[in-house]
Amino acid sequence: MELNHNVSQRLEQKLGLSLKAQQALKLLQLNSMEITAELEEIVQANPLLEMKREDYELIEGKSDLESSPEDEENTEDGDLYSLPENNSIYMKPESTDRDGWDFDRIEAQQPTFREILRDFAFYILDDDLFSLFEILLDYMDDLGMLTEDLEKIARENHCSVDGLCCVISTMRDGGFDGIFASSREEIEALLGPGLFPSSGYSDGAFVRYVEPDLYIEFIDEKFIVTVRDYSLVLSVDESYEEIMEHGEKTAKKYLEEKLEEAKFYISALERRKATLITIGNEIVIRNAPFLLKTSEKIRPLKMNSVADKIGVVVSTVSRAVKDKFVQTPVGTFPIRYFFGNLQEKEQALEVIAEIVRGNPDISDAELVIELNNRDISIARRTVNKYRNQLGLGKSK
């Protein structure tokens, strides 16, 4: 057997991302709990950058001689904002402990994971789905996993597997990742090793914190969209300016590179902020009734539509919403919740039922056109499937 080495050349085209583009996408993808650590590392490696921090200053009290007469006067007049310093609401001069009981710290028993799960399901599921949820709850262990497979649960309770899957999908979209998983492998794929759906609750082992990246508020009859601000500040002091103008070549080149790098990171964070604000605006435009509690239906966003408005590819929008949360007037949700297809299916079923009941002879092709006019884009075969599910007959 003889081994030979051959050297050949091949010309091919590949689409690659520069290091800067990769770093910009990384910053876009990081959520609020991850980006701070990343920015700390960036600042430590670049002497021209500083983190912009929101510093809060305590209001110092006046001296007793200066404040006592004024405070007493204001207290008599009912001004509760100028109480004497010894009545500070932030510190107590003496313990509230009475014979071993600290009455200020007695708390009610915290709800269990099952109780929290059931309360949440009661608000987001209709009566039929909530009945299926209670069936699943009977087969759930303390970790949030199912003790039997879905087919067996459906057989024993005379219900459909599709209905059970719909409940599971809705609960997971609502923030209970991995709930009603059938195996440890499924949970690990969804949550990572060592975590379970019940983690962080009263009967769970791990705490999982959420910090929203996007905020939607309704103030003075207006929606206000804001983003948790993570900013870097370019700081070039006189010594660095002197080196960049008259310093030796090596030091000058180093600072010029760091200056270019600093400008890039500042620009990347601004693009991240602008992208999230655009997504927040789109959520408001399509789902104002839901955010105002005048409708329970969500009109899901399309990633390609949002990408077109921002002027980026769809994968960039996907990175922008990954693992991020939005705080709204009706609660805190994963941003991806507003891009889900479950709500779109429910909306399509509702509209199809309305149209077909008004015109039983309408064809599937005509239904597709009517749905498109109502901003619901689905294929004809999907229309036919939904029509059969509603029991409204199949058009010829």
Short mmCIF file of N, CA, C and O in Angstrom, two decimals, residues 36-80:
data_model
loop_
_atom_site.label_atom_id
_atom_site.label_comp_id
_atom_site.label_asym_id
_atom_site.label_seq_id
_atom_site.Cartn_x
_atom_site.Cartn_y
_atom_site.Cartn_z
N THR A 36 -23.99 43.27 30.41
CA THR A 36 -23.18 44.05 31.35
C THR A 36 -21.80 43.45 31.53
O THR A 36 -20.79 44.16 31.52
N ALA A 37 -21.76 42.12 31.72
CA ALA A 37 -20.47 41.45 31.87
C ALA A 37 -19.62 41.61 30.63
O ALA A 37 -18.39 41.82 30.71
N GLU A 38 -20.25 41.54 29.46
CA GLU A 38 -19.51 41.68 28.20
C GLU A 38 -18.93 43.10 28.08
O GLU A 38 -17.77 43.28 27.69
N LEU A 39 -19.72 44.10 28.45
CA LEU A 39 -19.24 45.48 28.35
C LEU A 39 -18.13 45.77 29.36
O LEU A 39 -17.22 46.55 29.08
N GLU A 40 -18.21 45.14 30.51
CA GLU A 40 -17.14 45.30 31.50
C GLU A 40 -15.80 44.81 30.93
O GLU A 40 -14.76 45.46 31.11
N GLU A 41 -15.84 43.69 30.24
CA GLU A 41 -14.61 43.16 29.62
C GLU A 41 -14.11 44.09 28.52
O GLU A 41 -12.90 44.31 28.38
N ILE A 42 -15.03 44.63 27.74
CA ILE A 42 -14.65 45.55 26.66
C ILE A 42 -13.99 46.80 27.23
O ILE A 42 -12.96 47.27 26.72
N VAL A 43 -14.56 47.35 28.31
CA VAL A 43 -14.01 48.55 28.92
C VAL A 43 -12.63 48.29 29.51
O VAL A 43 -11.71 49.12 29.41
N GLN A 44 -12.46 47.14 30.14
CA GLN A 44 -11.15 46.82 30.73
C GLN A 44 -10.07 46.69 29.67
O GLN A 44 -8.90 46.96 29.93
N ALA A 45 -10.46 46.28 28.47
CA ALA A 45 -9.47 46.08 27.40
C ALA A 45 -9.23 47.34 26.58
O ALA A 45 -8.32 47.37 25.74
N ASN A 46 -10.02 48.40 26.82
CA ASN A 46 -9.89 49.62 26.03
C ASN A 46 -9.81 50.82 26.96
O ASN A 46 -10.80 51.19 27.59
N PRO A 47 -8.66 51.48 27.06
CA PRO A 47 -8.50 52.61 27.99
C PRO A 47 -9.30 53.84 27.61
O PRO A 47 -9.41 54.78 28.41
N LEU A 48 -9.84 53.88 26.39
CA LEU A 48 -10.58 55.06 25.94
C LEU A 48 -12.08 54.94 26.19
O LEU A 48 -12.84 55.85 25.86
N LEU A 49 -12.52 53.82 26.77
CA LEU A 49 -13.95 53.60 26.98
C LEU A 49 -14.29 53.60 28.46
O LEU A 49 -13.51 53.13 29.29
N GLU A 50 -15.46 54.10 28.76
CA GLU A 50 -16.01 54.03 30.11
C GLU A 50 -17.48 53.62 30.00
O GLU A 50 -18.14 53.91 29.01
N MET A 51 -17.97 52.94 31.02
CA MET A 51 -19.38 52.57 31.04
C MET A 51 -20.20 53.74 31.54
O MET A 51 -19.83 54.40 32.50
N LYS A 52 -21.31 54.00 30.85
CA LYS A 52 -22.23 55.03 31.29
C LYS A 52 -23.13 54.43 32.35
O LYS A 52 -23.86 53.49 32.09
N ARG A 53 -23.06 54.96 33.53
CA ARG A 53 -23.82 54.40 34.65
C ARG A 53 -24.85 55.42 35.13
O ARG A 53 -24.62 56.63 35.10
N GLU A 54 -25.97 54.88 35.61
CA GLU A 54 -27.00 55.73 36.22
C GLU A 54 -26.71 55.78 37.72
O GLU A 54 -26.95 54.82 38.45
N ASP A 55 -26.15 56.88 38.19
CA ASP A 55 -25.81 57.01 39.61
C ASP A 55 -26.95 57.70 40.35
O ASP A 55 -27.48 58.72 39.90
N TYR A 56 -27.28 57.14 41.48
CA TYR A 56 -28.34 57.71 42.30
C TYR A 56 -27.72 58.31 43.55
O TYR A 56 -26.94 57.67 44.24
N GLU A 57 -28.11 59.55 43.86
CA GLU A 57 -27.57 60.25 45.02
C GLU A 57 -28.62 60.30 46.11
O GLU A 57 -29.79 60.56 45.86
N LEU A 58 -28.19 60.02 47.33
CA LEU A 58 -29.08 60.15 48.47
C LEU A 58 -29.24 61.61 48.83
O LEU A 58 -28.28 62.39 48.77
N ILE A 59 -30.44 62.01 49.21
CA ILE A 59 -30.68 63.39 49.63
C ILE A 59 -30.28 63.50 51.09
O ILE A 59 -30.86 62.85 51.96
N GLU A 60 -29.26 64.26 51.34
CA GLU A 60 -28.78 64.38 52.70
C GLU A 60 -29.71 65.27 53.51
O GLU A 60 -30.19 66.31 53.05
N GLY A 61 -29.97 64.83 54.76
CA GLY A 61 -30.85 65.60 55.65
C GLY A 61 -30.12 66.81 56.21
O GLY A 61 -28.90 66.85 56.31
N LYS A 62 -30.88 67.81 56.57
CA LYS A 62 -30.29 69.00 57.17
C LYS A 62 -29.91 68.69 58.61
O LYS A 62 -30.34 67.73 59.22
N SER A 63 -29.12 69.56 59.17
CA SER A 63 -28.76 69.39 60.57
C SER A 63 -29.98 69.64 61.44
O SER A 63 -30.94 70.27 61.04
N ASP A 64 -29.93 69.11 62.65
CA ASP A 64 -31.08 69.25 63.54
C ASP A 64 -31.42 70.72 63.80
O ASP A 64 -32.59 71.10 63.87
N LEU A 65 -30.37 71.56 63.93
CA LEU A 65 -30.62 72.96 64.23
C LEU A 65 -31.33 73.65 63.08
O LEU A 65 -32.17 74.52 63.27
N GLU A 66 -30.96 73.27 61.85
CA GLU A 66 -31.54 73.94 60.69
C GLU A 66 -32.91 73.39 60.34
O GLU A 66 -33.79 74.12 59.91
N SER A 67 -33.11 72.08 60.55
CA SER A 67 -34.31 71.47 60.01
C SER A 67 -35.44 71.31 61.00
O SER A 67 -36.58 71.19 60.61
N SER A 68 -35.15 71.29 62.29
CA SER A 68 -36.20 70.97 63.26
C SER A 68 -37.38 71.92 63.20
O SER A 68 -38.52 71.50 63.11
N PRO A 69 -37.18 73.27 63.29
CA PRO A 69 -38.34 74.15 63.27
C PRO A 69 -39.15 74.01 62.00
O PRO A 69 -40.37 73.94 62.04
N GLU A 70 -38.46 73.95 60.87
CA GLU A 70 -39.17 73.87 59.60
C GLU A 70 -39.92 72.56 59.49
O GLU A 70 -41.06 72.51 59.03
N ASP A 71 -39.26 71.46 59.94
CA ASP A 71 -39.89 70.15 59.84
C ASP A 71 -41.13 70.07 60.71
O ASP A 71 -42.14 69.49 60.34
N GLU A 72 -41.03 70.63 61.93
CA GLU A 72 -42.18 70.60 62.82
C GLU A 72 -43.34 71.38 62.21
O GLU A 72 -44.49 70.97 62.26
N GLU A 73 -43.02 72.50 61.59
CA GLU A 73 -44.07 73.32 60.98
C GLU A 73 -44.72 72.57 59.83
O GLU A 73 -45.94 72.52 59.71
N ASN A 74 -43.91 71.95 59.00
CA ASN A 74 -44.44 71.22 57.85
C ASN A 74 -45.26 70.02 58.28
O ASN A 74 -46.24 69.66 57.64
N THR A 75 -44.83 69.38 59.39
CA THR A 75 -45.57 68.22 59.87
C THR A 75 -46.95 68.63 60.35
O THR A 75 -47.95 67.96 60.10
N GLU A 76 -47.02 69.76 61.05
CA GLU A 76 -48.31 70.22 61.53
C GLU A 76 -49.23 70.58 60.36
O GLU A 76 -50.44 70.41 60.42
N ASP A 77 -48.65 71.08 59.30
CA ASP A 77 -49.46 71.46 58.13
C ASP A 77 -49.80 70.26 57.26
O ASP A 77 -50.43 70.41 56.22
N GLY A 78 -49.33 69.07 57.63
CA GLY A 78 -49.64 67.88 56.86
C GLY A 78 -48.66 67.57 55.77
O GLY A 78 -48.93 66.75 54.90
N ASP A 79 -47.48 68.22 55.74
CA ASP A 79 -46.48 67.94 54.72
C ASP A 79 -45.67 66.73 55.17
O ASP A 79 -44.80 66.83 56.03
N LEU A 80 -45.96 65.56 54.58
CA LEU A 80 -45.30 64.33 55.00
C LEU A 80 -43.96 64.14 54.32
O LEU A 80 -43.31 63.13 54.53
#
